[in-house]
XYZ file of C-alpha atoms in Angstrom:
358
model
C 60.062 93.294 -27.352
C 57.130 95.027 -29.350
C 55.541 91.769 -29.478
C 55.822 90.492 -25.712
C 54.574 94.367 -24.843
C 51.155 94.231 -26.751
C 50.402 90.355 -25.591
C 50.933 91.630 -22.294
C 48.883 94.631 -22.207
C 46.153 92.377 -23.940
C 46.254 90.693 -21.296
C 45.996 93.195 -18.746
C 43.422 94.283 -20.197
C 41.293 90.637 -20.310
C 41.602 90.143 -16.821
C 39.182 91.386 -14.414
C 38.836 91.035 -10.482
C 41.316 88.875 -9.352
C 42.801 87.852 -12.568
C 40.042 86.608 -14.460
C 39.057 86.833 -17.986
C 36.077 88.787 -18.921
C 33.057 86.210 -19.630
C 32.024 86.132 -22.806
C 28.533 87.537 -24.164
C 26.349 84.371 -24.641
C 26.058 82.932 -28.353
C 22.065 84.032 -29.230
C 22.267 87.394 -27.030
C 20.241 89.626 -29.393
C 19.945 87.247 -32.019
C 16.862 86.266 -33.766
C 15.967 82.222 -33.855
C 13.441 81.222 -36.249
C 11.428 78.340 -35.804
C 10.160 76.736 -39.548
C 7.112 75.058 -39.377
C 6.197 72.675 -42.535
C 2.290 72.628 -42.210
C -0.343 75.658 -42.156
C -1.003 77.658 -39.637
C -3.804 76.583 -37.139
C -3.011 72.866 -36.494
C -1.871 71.013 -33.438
C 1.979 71.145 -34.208
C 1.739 74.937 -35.259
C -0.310 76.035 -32.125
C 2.417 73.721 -30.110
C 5.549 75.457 -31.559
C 4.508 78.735 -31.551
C 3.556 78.169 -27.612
C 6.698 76.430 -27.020
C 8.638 79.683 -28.285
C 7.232 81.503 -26.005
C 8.815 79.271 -23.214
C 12.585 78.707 -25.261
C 12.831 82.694 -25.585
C 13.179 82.225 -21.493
C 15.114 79.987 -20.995
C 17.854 79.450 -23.984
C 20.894 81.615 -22.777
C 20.931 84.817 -24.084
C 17.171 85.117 -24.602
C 17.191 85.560 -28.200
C 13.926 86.680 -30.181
C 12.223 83.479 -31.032
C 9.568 84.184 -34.667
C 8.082 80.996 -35.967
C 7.413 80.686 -39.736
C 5.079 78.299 -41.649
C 6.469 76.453 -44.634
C 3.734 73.947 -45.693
C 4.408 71.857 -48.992
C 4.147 67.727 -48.672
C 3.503 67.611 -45.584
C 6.646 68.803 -43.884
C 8.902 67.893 -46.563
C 9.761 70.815 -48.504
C 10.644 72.618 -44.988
C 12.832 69.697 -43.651
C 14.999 70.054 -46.727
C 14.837 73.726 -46.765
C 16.529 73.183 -43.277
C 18.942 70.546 -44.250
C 20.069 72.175 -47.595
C 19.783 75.822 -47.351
C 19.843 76.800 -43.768
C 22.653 77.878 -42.452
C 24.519 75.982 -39.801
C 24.602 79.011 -37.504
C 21.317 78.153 -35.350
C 19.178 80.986 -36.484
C 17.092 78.711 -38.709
C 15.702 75.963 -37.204
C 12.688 73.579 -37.940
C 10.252 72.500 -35.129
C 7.431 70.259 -36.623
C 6.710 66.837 -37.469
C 8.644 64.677 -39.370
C 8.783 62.072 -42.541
C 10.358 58.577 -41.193
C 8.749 57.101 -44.091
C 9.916 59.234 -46.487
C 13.777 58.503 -45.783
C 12.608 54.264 -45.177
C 11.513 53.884 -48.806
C 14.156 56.600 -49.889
C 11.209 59.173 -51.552
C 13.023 61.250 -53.641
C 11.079 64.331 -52.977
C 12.896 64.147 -49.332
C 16.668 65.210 -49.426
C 17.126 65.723 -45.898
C 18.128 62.797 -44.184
C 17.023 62.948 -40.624
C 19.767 61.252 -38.968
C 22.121 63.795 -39.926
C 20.347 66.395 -38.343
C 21.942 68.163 -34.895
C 18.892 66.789 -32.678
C 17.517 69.484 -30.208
C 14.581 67.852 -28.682
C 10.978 66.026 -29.304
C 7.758 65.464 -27.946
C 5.085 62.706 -28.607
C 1.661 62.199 -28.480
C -0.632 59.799 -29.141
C -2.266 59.235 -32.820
C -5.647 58.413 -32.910
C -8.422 57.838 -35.640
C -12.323 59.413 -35.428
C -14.876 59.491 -37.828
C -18.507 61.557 -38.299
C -20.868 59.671 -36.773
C -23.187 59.687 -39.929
C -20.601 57.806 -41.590
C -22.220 54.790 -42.111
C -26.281 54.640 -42.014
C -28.214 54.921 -38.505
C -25.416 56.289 -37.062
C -21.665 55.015 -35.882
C -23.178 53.395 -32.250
C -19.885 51.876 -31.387
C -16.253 51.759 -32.497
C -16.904 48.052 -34.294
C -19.593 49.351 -36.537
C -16.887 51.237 -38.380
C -16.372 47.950 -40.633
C -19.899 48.185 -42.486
C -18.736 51.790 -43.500
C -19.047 52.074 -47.377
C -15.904 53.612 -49.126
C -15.841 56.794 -46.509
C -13.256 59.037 -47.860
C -9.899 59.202 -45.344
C -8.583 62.795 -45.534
C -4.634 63.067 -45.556
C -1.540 65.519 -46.186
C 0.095 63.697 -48.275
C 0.912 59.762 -49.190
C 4.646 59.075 -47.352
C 3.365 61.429 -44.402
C 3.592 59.251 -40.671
C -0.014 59.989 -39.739
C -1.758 58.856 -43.081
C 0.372 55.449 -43.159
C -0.652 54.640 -39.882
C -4.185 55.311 -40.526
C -4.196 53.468 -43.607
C -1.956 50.610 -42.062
C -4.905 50.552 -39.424
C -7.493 50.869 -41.259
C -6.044 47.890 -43.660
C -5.879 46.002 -40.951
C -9.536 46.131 -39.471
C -10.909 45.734 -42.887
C -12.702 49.043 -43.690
C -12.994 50.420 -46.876
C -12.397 53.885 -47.614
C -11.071 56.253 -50.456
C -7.885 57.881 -49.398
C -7.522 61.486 -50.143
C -4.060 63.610 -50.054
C -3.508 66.660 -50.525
C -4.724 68.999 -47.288
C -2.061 71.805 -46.206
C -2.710 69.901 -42.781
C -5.049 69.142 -39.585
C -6.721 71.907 -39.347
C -7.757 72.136 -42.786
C -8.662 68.204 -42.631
C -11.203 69.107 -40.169
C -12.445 71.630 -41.393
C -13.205 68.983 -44.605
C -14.971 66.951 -41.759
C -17.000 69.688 -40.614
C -18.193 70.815 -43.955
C -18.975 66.707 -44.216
C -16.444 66.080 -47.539
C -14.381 63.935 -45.313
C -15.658 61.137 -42.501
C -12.483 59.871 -41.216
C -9.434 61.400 -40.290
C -6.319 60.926 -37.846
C -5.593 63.333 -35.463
C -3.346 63.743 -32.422
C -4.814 63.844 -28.760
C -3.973 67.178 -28.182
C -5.789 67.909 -31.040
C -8.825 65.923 -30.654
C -9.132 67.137 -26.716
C -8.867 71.110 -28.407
C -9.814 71.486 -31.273
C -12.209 68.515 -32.163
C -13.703 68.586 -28.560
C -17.212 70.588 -29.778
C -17.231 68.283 -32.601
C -17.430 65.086 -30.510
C -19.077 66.509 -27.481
C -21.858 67.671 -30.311
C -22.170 63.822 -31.307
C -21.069 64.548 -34.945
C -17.903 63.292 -34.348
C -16.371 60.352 -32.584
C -13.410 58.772 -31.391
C -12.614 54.842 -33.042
C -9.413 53.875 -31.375
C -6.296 55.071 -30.621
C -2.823 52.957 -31.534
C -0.652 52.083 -29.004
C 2.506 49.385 -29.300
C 2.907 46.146 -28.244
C 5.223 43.811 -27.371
C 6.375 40.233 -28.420
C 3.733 38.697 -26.527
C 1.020 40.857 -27.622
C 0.428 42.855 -24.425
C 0.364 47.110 -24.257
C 0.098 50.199 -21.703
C -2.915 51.852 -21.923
C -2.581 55.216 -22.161
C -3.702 56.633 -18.800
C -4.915 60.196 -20.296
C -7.478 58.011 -23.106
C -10.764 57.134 -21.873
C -13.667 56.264 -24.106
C -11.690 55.137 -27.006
C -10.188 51.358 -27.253
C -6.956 50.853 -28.198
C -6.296 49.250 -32.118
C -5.072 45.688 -30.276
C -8.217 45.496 -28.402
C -11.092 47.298 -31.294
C -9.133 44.383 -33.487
C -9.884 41.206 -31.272
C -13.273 42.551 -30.966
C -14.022 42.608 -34.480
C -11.711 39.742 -35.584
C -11.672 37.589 -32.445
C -7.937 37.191 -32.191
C -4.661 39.578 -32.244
C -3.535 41.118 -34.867
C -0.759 39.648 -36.728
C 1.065 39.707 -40.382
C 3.461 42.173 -42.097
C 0.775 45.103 -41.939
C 0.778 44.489 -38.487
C 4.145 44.087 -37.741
C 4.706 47.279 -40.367
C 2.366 49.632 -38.109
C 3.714 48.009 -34.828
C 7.198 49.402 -35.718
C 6.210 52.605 -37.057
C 3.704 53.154 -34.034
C 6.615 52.482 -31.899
C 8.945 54.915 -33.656
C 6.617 57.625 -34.541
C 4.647 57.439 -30.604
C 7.651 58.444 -29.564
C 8.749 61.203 -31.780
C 5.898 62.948 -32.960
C 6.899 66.875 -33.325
C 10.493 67.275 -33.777
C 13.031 69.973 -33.422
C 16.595 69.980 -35.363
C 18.958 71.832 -36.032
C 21.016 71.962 -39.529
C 23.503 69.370 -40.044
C 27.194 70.819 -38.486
C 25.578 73.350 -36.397
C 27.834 75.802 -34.433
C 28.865 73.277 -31.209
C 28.227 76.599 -28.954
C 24.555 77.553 -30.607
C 23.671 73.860 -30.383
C 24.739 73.411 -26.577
C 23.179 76.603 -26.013
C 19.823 75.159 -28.010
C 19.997 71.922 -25.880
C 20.023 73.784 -22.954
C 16.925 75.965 -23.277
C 15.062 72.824 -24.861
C 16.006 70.943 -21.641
C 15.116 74.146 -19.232
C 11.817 74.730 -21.021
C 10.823 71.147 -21.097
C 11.177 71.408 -17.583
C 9.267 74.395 -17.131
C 6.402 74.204 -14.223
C 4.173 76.961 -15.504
C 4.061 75.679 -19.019
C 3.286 72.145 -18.281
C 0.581 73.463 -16.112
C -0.634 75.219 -18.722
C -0.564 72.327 -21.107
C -2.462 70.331 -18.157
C -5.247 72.488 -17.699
C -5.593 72.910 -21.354
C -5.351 69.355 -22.692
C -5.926 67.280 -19.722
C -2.238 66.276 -19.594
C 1.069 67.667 -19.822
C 3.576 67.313 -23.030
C 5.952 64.885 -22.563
C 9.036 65.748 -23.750
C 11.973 63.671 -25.330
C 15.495 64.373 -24.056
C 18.398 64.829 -26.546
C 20.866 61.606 -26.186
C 16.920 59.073 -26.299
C 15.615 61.346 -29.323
C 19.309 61.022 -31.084
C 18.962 57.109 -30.378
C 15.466 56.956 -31.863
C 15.851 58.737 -35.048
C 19.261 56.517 -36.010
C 17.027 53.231 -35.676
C 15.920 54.310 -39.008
C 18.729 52.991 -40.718
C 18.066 49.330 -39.228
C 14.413 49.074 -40.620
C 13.096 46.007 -40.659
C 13.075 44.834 -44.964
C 9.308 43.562 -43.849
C 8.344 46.984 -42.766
C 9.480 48.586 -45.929
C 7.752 46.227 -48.008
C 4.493 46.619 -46.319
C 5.087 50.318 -46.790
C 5.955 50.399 -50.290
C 3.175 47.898 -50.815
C 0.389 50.472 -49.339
C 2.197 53.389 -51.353
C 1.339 51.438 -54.876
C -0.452 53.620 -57.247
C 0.902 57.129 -55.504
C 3.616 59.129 -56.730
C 6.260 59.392 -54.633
C-alpha cells in the first residue's frame, strides 16, 4: 500500500494543467559550451568561430554561454585529439575548426582522433586559393602564368599533413614551380604576416580570408591572387565559382601554361582531396558517444543558426558572399568517404610527404 501511495502522489504531483507532465528544463540551460579552436588566434577559422558563437548562443535550446578557446599545435591536430580522447562526451567541449583528412588517409601517428567517429554537428566550406607577392619573381608577377619562372620562392605552411599545404603543394607540383616549402606557422594569420614582412612569397589562403584580411595587400599591388582550385569531373569540365573574379581557376591557369588538362596521379590526388576538403573546410564535432539529447540539441542550433538572416547578411556585406553551410546527414556522408580513399591518392600523398616527419 506504502508503495502504490508514494507513486501516486508522485504523480500528482508531475502533472500539471490537464494532466500533463511538467516539461523538462532544456539540456544546455545555464551551461557553458566551449568551442576549441586548433590554430592561433586572428585567422580566418578563429574570427569565423568566434562569430558563429555569437549566433549558436541564440539559437541552441537553452541558450547556453558559448567561450571559444584556441589550442594551436600541428595544425589542428593536437586539439582534434584533445577532443576525441579527453573531452568529455557531455557536449560542453566541443571543437569548431578545420580539420586533418590527410592525416587519418596516410594514418599519421601524431593524429589519434579518427574523424569518422566523431558525433558530426555541422560544416562550412570555402574556397582555397593560392597568391603570391608580386615581387616574387623579377619585374614583377604581370599575370598568373608568369608564376612558373619563379626561382625557389619559399611556400609558407602550418604544418606537412595539414589540407591547405597539400593542396598547394599538389598544385604547385603540378604547374611546375619551384619553391621551398616551409612548416611550421601557428597559422594564417601568422603566414601573412611572414608575407608582409617579405620572408614568405606564396601562401594559400581561404576566400574569406583573402577578401578580409589580405584585401589591402592585393588592392596595394604587393600581393596577388594566382588561381583558385575548383573540382572537376570525368570529362574535365568545372563550376566556376560565381563569388571569384580576377583569379583563373587551376584547370584553366594549367591549359594555359601547359596547353592541355591536367592529368596523372598528382592530379587525380588533388582532384579528390579538392573535392573532399571544398566541401568541408571548418568543421564542428562533437566527442565520440555524445549525450543523444546535447547532440540533438547541438544539431538544432547549428541548423537554426545556419539559417540565420541577420548573420548571413552580415557575412554578405563583409565578404561579398554568405557562408555556406553543410547540413548534418551530407557532412556525416562526406567525412565517412575517407575510409574508401582511392590507393592512388594515398600514394601521391605519401609520395609528396617524403623527407617530412610525420
Amino acid at each position: 500500500m506504502s508503495f502504490r501511495f508514494s507513486l501516486g502522489s508522485l504523480l500528482a504531483l508531475a502533472c500539471v494543467s490537464g494532466g500533463h507532465p511538467a516539461a523538462a528544463a532544456p539540456y544546455y540551460e545555464g551551461k557553458t559550451i566551449t568551442l576549441i579552436v586548433g590554430l592561433s588566434p586572428g585567422g580566418s577559422t578563429d574570427v569565423f568561430v568566434r562569430s558563429f558563437a555569437e549566433v549558436l548562443e541564440r539559437h541552441i535550446p537553452g541558450h547556453p554561454e558559448i567561450v571559444v578557446q584556441n589550442m594551436p599545435g600541428n595544425g589542428g591536430v593536437k586539439a582534434a585529439n584533445y577532443v576525441f580522447e579527453v573531452a568529455k562526451p557531455d557536449g560542453l567541449r566541443l571543437y569548431w575548426g578545420n580539420w586533418s583528412p590527410i592525416g587519418q588517409i596516410i594514418g599519421d601517428e601524431n593524429l589519434h582522433a579518427k574523424y569518422d567517429q566523431f558525433e558530426f554537428i555541422g560544416a562550412v566550406d570555402d574556397t582555397r586559393l593560392v597568391y603570391a607577392r608580386t615581387d616574387t619573381i623579377p619585374g614583377g608577377l604581370k599575370k598568373p602564368a608568369d608564376i612558373v619562372r619563379a626561382d625557389d620562392p619559399n611556400l609558407g605552411g602550418i604544418a606537412p599533413t595539414t589540407t591547405p599545404d597539400i593542396l598547394v603543394r599538389l598544385s604547385l607540383d603540378l604547374l611546375g614551380v619551384r619553391y621551398n616549402y616551409v612548416p611550421g606557422y601557428g597559422g594564417g594569420s601568422e603566414i601573412y604576416a611572414a608575407m608582409l614582412g617579405k620572408e614568405l612569397q606564396i601562401s594559400t589562403t581561404s576566400l574569406v580570408s583573402y577578401r578580409g584580411r589580405s584585401a589591402d595587400f592585393v588592392q596595394s599591388g604587393e600581393g596577388t591572387a594566382l588561381y583558385y582550385l575548383v573540382p572537376t569531373d570525368a570529362d574535365g569540365k568545372f563550376t566556376p565559382n560565381p563569388y571569384i573574379t580576377g583569379m583563373p581557376a587551376f584547370p584553366d591557369l594549367y591549359r594555359e601554361i601547359h596547353g592541355k588538362a591536367p592529368a596523372g596521379p598528382d592530379w587525380e590526388a588533388l582532384n579528390w582531396l579538392v573535392r573532399l576538403a571544398g566541401q568541408i573546410t571548418i568543421v564542428g564535432l562533437a566527442p565520440p558517444g555524445t549525450d543523444p539529447a546535447a547532440l540533438a540539441d547541438l544539431r538544432t542550433g547549428y541548423e537554426a543558426a545556419a539559417k540565420d538572416v541577420a548573420f548571413s547578411e552580415q557575412a554578405t556585406k563583409a565578404l561579398g558572399h554568405p557562408y555556406t553551410f553543410v547540413m548534418p546527414e551530407e557532412g556525416e556522408a562526406i567525412i565517412r568517404s575517407l575510409v574508401d580513399t582511392p590507393p592512388s591518392v594515398t600514394s601521391a600523398i605519401k609520395k609528396l610527404l617524403e623527407g617530412f616527419k610525420q
